[in-house]
Amino acid sequence: EECDEMIRQGYSEGYERSSDVGKMKFDGTFDILVNDGRTSTNAWCNDDCQTQDVTKAIESRMMEVTGIPTENYESLQILKYEVGQYYRTHHDFIEHHVDRQSGPRILTFFLYLSDVEEGGGTNFPKLEPPLTIFPKKGRALIWSHVRSDNPNRKDGRTDHGALPVEAGVKFAANAWIHSKDFKAPNLKGCV
């Protein structure tokens, strides 16, 4: 029920081509980079979506699991992968966040909102042994972006990718969780 509602919220917000963080501009902001390494579409759970009971309930449970307040979370990103779409191996750590008020992303909380007929797994090629988790509606994954001995340093073992969907449609949502309050600085344009 909650999974289906989050998919509906994605349609309500509007799915658009997914993008990555690009190069820094002269004013310290960053370009948006659309590329063939990431072919999915996504919708951001902002404004109306953020105030929905289902969103609040999901974020509350994420907070119970992690022990980290929701102020440290970026807005949920609702993802849609159709047949042939993927996200090549990448890392969610963004280096320039280390020096920002919110601190770096330290965790990804990833929710599968649908089953997928074939393909669409989340692959961690640098783990020993390499690991692929296949979508199952209602399943959640959590992984760290940083090292336990230095939470401002990227842990390269959690490079990951979304394997191509071979049959069906994959819906998912993720929250990137920062080491400090993300929401207040974000409102002021300081992230």
PDB file of C-alpha atoms in Angstrom, residues 15-124:
ATOM      1  CA  TYR A  15       9.197  11.759 -13.499  1.00  0.00           C
ATOM      2  CA  GLU A  16      12.054  13.420 -15.423  1.00  0.00           C
ATOM      3  CA  ARG A  17      15.362  12.173 -16.801  1.00  0.00           C
ATOM      4  CA  SER A  18      17.760  11.468 -13.920  1.00  0.00           C
ATOM      5  CA  SER A  19      20.937  13.539 -13.685  1.00  0.00           C
ATOM      6  CA  ASP A  20      24.191  13.678 -11.738  1.00  0.00           C
ATOM      7  CA  VAL A  21      26.227  16.452 -10.129  1.00  0.00           C
ATOM      8  CA  GLY A  22      28.365  18.150 -12.781  1.00  0.00           C
ATOM      9  CA  LYS A  23      31.267  20.596 -12.643  1.00  0.00           C
ATOM     10  CA  MET A  24      31.488  23.482 -10.189  1.00  0.00           C
ATOM     11  CA  LYS A  25      30.476  26.861 -11.559  1.00  0.00           C
ATOM     12  CA  PHE A  26      32.129  30.178 -10.687  1.00  0.00           C
ATOM     13  CA  ASP A  27      29.568  30.890  -7.944  1.00  0.00           C
ATOM     14  CA  GLY A  28      30.188  27.599  -6.100  1.00  0.00           C
ATOM     15  CA  THR A  29      27.046  25.890  -7.371  1.00  0.00           C
ATOM     16  CA  PHE A  30      27.215  22.841  -9.611  1.00  0.00           C
ATOM     17  CA  ASP A  31      25.987  22.062 -13.103  1.00  0.00           C
ATOM     18  CA  ILE A  32      23.462  19.310 -13.696  1.00  0.00           C
ATOM     19  CA  LEU A  33      24.928  16.489 -15.756  1.00  0.00           C
ATOM     20  CA  VAL A  34      22.676  14.326 -17.924  1.00  0.00           C
ATOM     21  CA  ASN A  35      24.646  11.423 -19.395  1.00  0.00           C
ATOM     22  CA  ASP A  36      24.375   7.904 -20.748  1.00  0.00           C
ATOM     23  CA  GLY A  37      25.698   6.439 -17.484  1.00  0.00           C
ATOM     24  CA  ARG A  38      22.303   7.009 -15.878  1.00  0.00           C
ATOM     25  CA  THR A  39      19.203   6.421 -17.982  1.00  0.00           C
ATOM     26  CA  SER A  40      16.391   6.190 -15.427  1.00  0.00           C
ATOM     27  CA  THR A  41      13.817   8.839 -14.614  1.00  0.00           C
ATOM     28  CA  ASN A  42      13.141  10.265 -11.164  1.00  0.00           C
ATOM     29  CA  ALA A  43      10.822  12.541  -9.209  1.00  0.00           C
ATOM     30  CA  TRP A  44      11.687  14.444  -6.041  1.00  0.00           C
ATOM     31  CA  CYS A  45       9.360  14.109  -3.082  1.00  0.00           C
ATOM     32  CA  ASN A  46       9.132  17.821  -2.307  1.00  0.00           C
ATOM     33  CA  ASP A  47       6.308  20.175  -1.337  1.00  0.00           C
ATOM     34  CA  ASP A  48       2.994  18.249  -1.348  1.00  0.00           C
ATOM     35  CA  CYS A  49       4.671  14.830  -1.414  1.00  0.00           C
ATOM     36  CA  GLN A  50       6.771  15.728   1.645  1.00  0.00           C
ATOM     37  CA  THR A  51       3.643  16.491   3.704  1.00  0.00           C
ATOM     38  CA  GLN A  52       1.831  13.226   2.884  1.00  0.00           C
ATOM     39  CA  ASP A  53       1.208  10.796   5.755  1.00  0.00           C
ATOM     40  CA  VAL A  54       2.873   7.958   3.834  1.00  0.00           C
ATOM     41  CA  THR A  55       6.074   9.988   3.383  1.00  0.00           C
ATOM     42  CA  LYS A  56       6.140  10.950   7.047  1.00  0.00           C
ATOM     43  CA  ALA A  57       5.584   7.320   8.097  1.00  0.00           C
ATOM     44  CA  ILE A  58       8.395   6.046   5.842  1.00  0.00           C
ATOM     45  CA  GLU A  59      10.848   8.701   7.029  1.00  0.00           C
ATOM     46  CA  SER A  60       9.900   8.011  10.642  1.00  0.00           C
ATOM     47  CA  ARG A  61      10.720   4.318  10.208  1.00  0.00           C
ATOM     48  CA  MET A  62      14.002   5.181   8.507  1.00  0.00           C
ATOM     49  CA  MET A  63      14.848   7.344  11.513  1.00  0.00           C
ATOM     50  CA  GLU A  64      13.979   4.468  13.885  1.00  0.00           C
ATOM     51  CA  VAL A  65      16.294   2.130  11.968  1.00  0.00           C
ATOM     52  CA  THR A  66      19.249   4.534  11.619  1.00  0.00           C
ATOM     53  CA  GLY A  67      18.894   6.628  14.772  1.00  0.00           C
ATOM     54  CA  ILE A  68      19.562   9.700  12.613  1.00  0.00           C
ATOM     55  CA  PRO A  69      17.024  12.571  12.639  1.00  0.00           C
ATOM     56  CA  THR A  70      15.103  13.280   9.427  1.00  0.00           C
ATOM     57  CA  GLU A  71      16.609  16.796   9.321  1.00  0.00           C
ATOM     58  CA  ASN A  72      19.746  15.074   8.017  1.00  0.00           C
ATOM     59  CA  TYR A  73      17.870  13.508   5.046  1.00  0.00           C
ATOM     60  CA  GLU A  74      17.662  14.842   1.529  1.00  0.00           C
ATOM     61  CA  SER A  75      14.150  14.643   0.069  1.00  0.00           C
ATOM     62  CA  LEU A  76      13.164  11.184  -1.071  1.00  0.00           C
ATOM     63  CA  GLN A  77      14.056  10.558  -4.692  1.00  0.00           C
ATOM     64  CA  ILE A  78      11.494   8.304  -6.381  1.00  0.00           C
ATOM     65  CA  LEU A  79      13.045   6.321  -9.231  1.00  0.00           C
ATOM     66  CA  LYS A  80      11.591   4.624 -12.290  1.00  0.00           C
ATOM     67  CA  TYR A  81      13.579   2.218 -14.480  1.00  0.00           C
ATOM     68  CA  GLU A  82      11.948   0.862 -17.618  1.00  0.00           C
ATOM     69  CA  VAL A  83      13.282  -2.004 -19.759  1.00  0.00           C
ATOM     70  CA  GLY A  84      16.904  -1.352 -20.713  1.00  0.00           C
ATOM     71  CA  GLN A  85      17.416   1.478 -18.213  1.00  0.00           C
ATOM     72  CA  TYR A  86      20.278   1.389 -15.702  1.00  0.00           C
ATOM     73  CA  TYR A  87      22.686   3.445 -13.593  1.00  0.00           C
ATOM     74  CA  ARG A  88      26.308   2.476 -14.146  1.00  0.00           C
ATOM     75  CA  THR A  89      28.610   1.849 -11.207  1.00  0.00           C
ATOM     76  CA  HIS A  90      29.000   5.016  -9.138  1.00  0.00           C
ATOM     77  CA  HIS A  91      29.261   6.246  -5.559  1.00  0.00           C
ATOM     78  CA  ASP A  92      26.803   8.451  -3.652  1.00  0.00           C
ATOM     79  CA  PHE A  93      29.539  10.303  -1.716  1.00  0.00           C
ATOM     80  CA  ILE A  94      29.993  13.881  -2.956  1.00  0.00           C
ATOM     81  CA  GLU A  95      33.414  15.240  -2.029  1.00  0.00           C
ATOM     82  CA  HIS A  96      32.463  18.925  -1.822  1.00  0.00           C
ATOM     83  CA  HIS A  97      29.788  18.167   0.820  1.00  0.00           C
ATOM     84  CA  VAL A  98      32.546  17.477   3.365  1.00  0.00           C
ATOM     85  CA  ASP A  99      33.130  21.239   3.722  1.00  0.00           C
ATOM     86  CA  ARG A 100      29.445  22.216   3.660  1.00  0.00           C
ATOM     87  CA  GLN A 101      27.179  22.783   6.677  1.00  0.00           C
ATOM     88  CA  SER A 102      25.343  19.505   6.135  1.00  0.00           C
ATOM     89  CA  GLY A 103      28.508  17.433   6.033  1.00  0.00           C
ATOM     90  CA  PRO A 104      28.853  14.531   3.603  1.00  0.00           C
ATOM     91  CA  ARG A 105      26.307  11.925   2.696  1.00  0.00           C
ATOM     92  CA  ILE A 106      27.019   9.070   5.098  1.00  0.00           C
ATOM     93  CA  LEU A 107      24.250   6.570   4.231  1.00  0.00           C
ATOM     94  CA  THR A 108      21.865   5.602   1.477  1.00  0.00           C
ATOM     95  CA  PHE A 109      18.505   4.189   2.562  1.00  0.00           C
ATOM     96  CA  PHE A 110      17.109   2.480  -0.546  1.00  0.00           C
ATOM     97  CA  LEU A 111      13.527   1.200  -0.836  1.00  0.00           C
ATOM     98  CA  TYR A 112      12.215  -1.158  -3.506  1.00  0.00           C
ATOM     99  CA  LEU A 113       8.677  -0.049  -4.375  1.00  0.00           C
ATOM    100  CA  SER A 114       7.937  -2.845  -6.878  1.00  0.00           C
ATOM    101  CA  ASP A 115       8.883  -6.330  -7.914  1.00  0.00           C
ATOM    102  CA  VAL A 116      10.673  -6.605 -11.267  1.00  0.00           C
ATOM    103  CA  GLU A 117      10.077  -9.504 -13.615  1.00  0.00           C
ATOM    104  CA  GLU A 118      13.733  -9.756 -14.618  1.00  0.00           C
ATOM    105  CA  GLY A 119      16.940  -7.780 -14.004  1.00  0.00           C
ATOM    106  CA  GLY A 120      17.153  -4.446 -12.208  1.00  0.00           C
ATOM    107  CA  GLY A 121      19.343  -5.602  -9.327  1.00  0.00           C
ATOM    108  CA  THR A 122      21.543  -3.318  -7.242  1.00  0.00           C
ATOM    109  CA  ASN A 123      25.115  -4.483  -7.734  1.00  0.00           C
ATOM    110  CA  PHE A 124      28.070  -3.866  -5.396  1.00  0.00           C
TER     111      PHE A 124
END
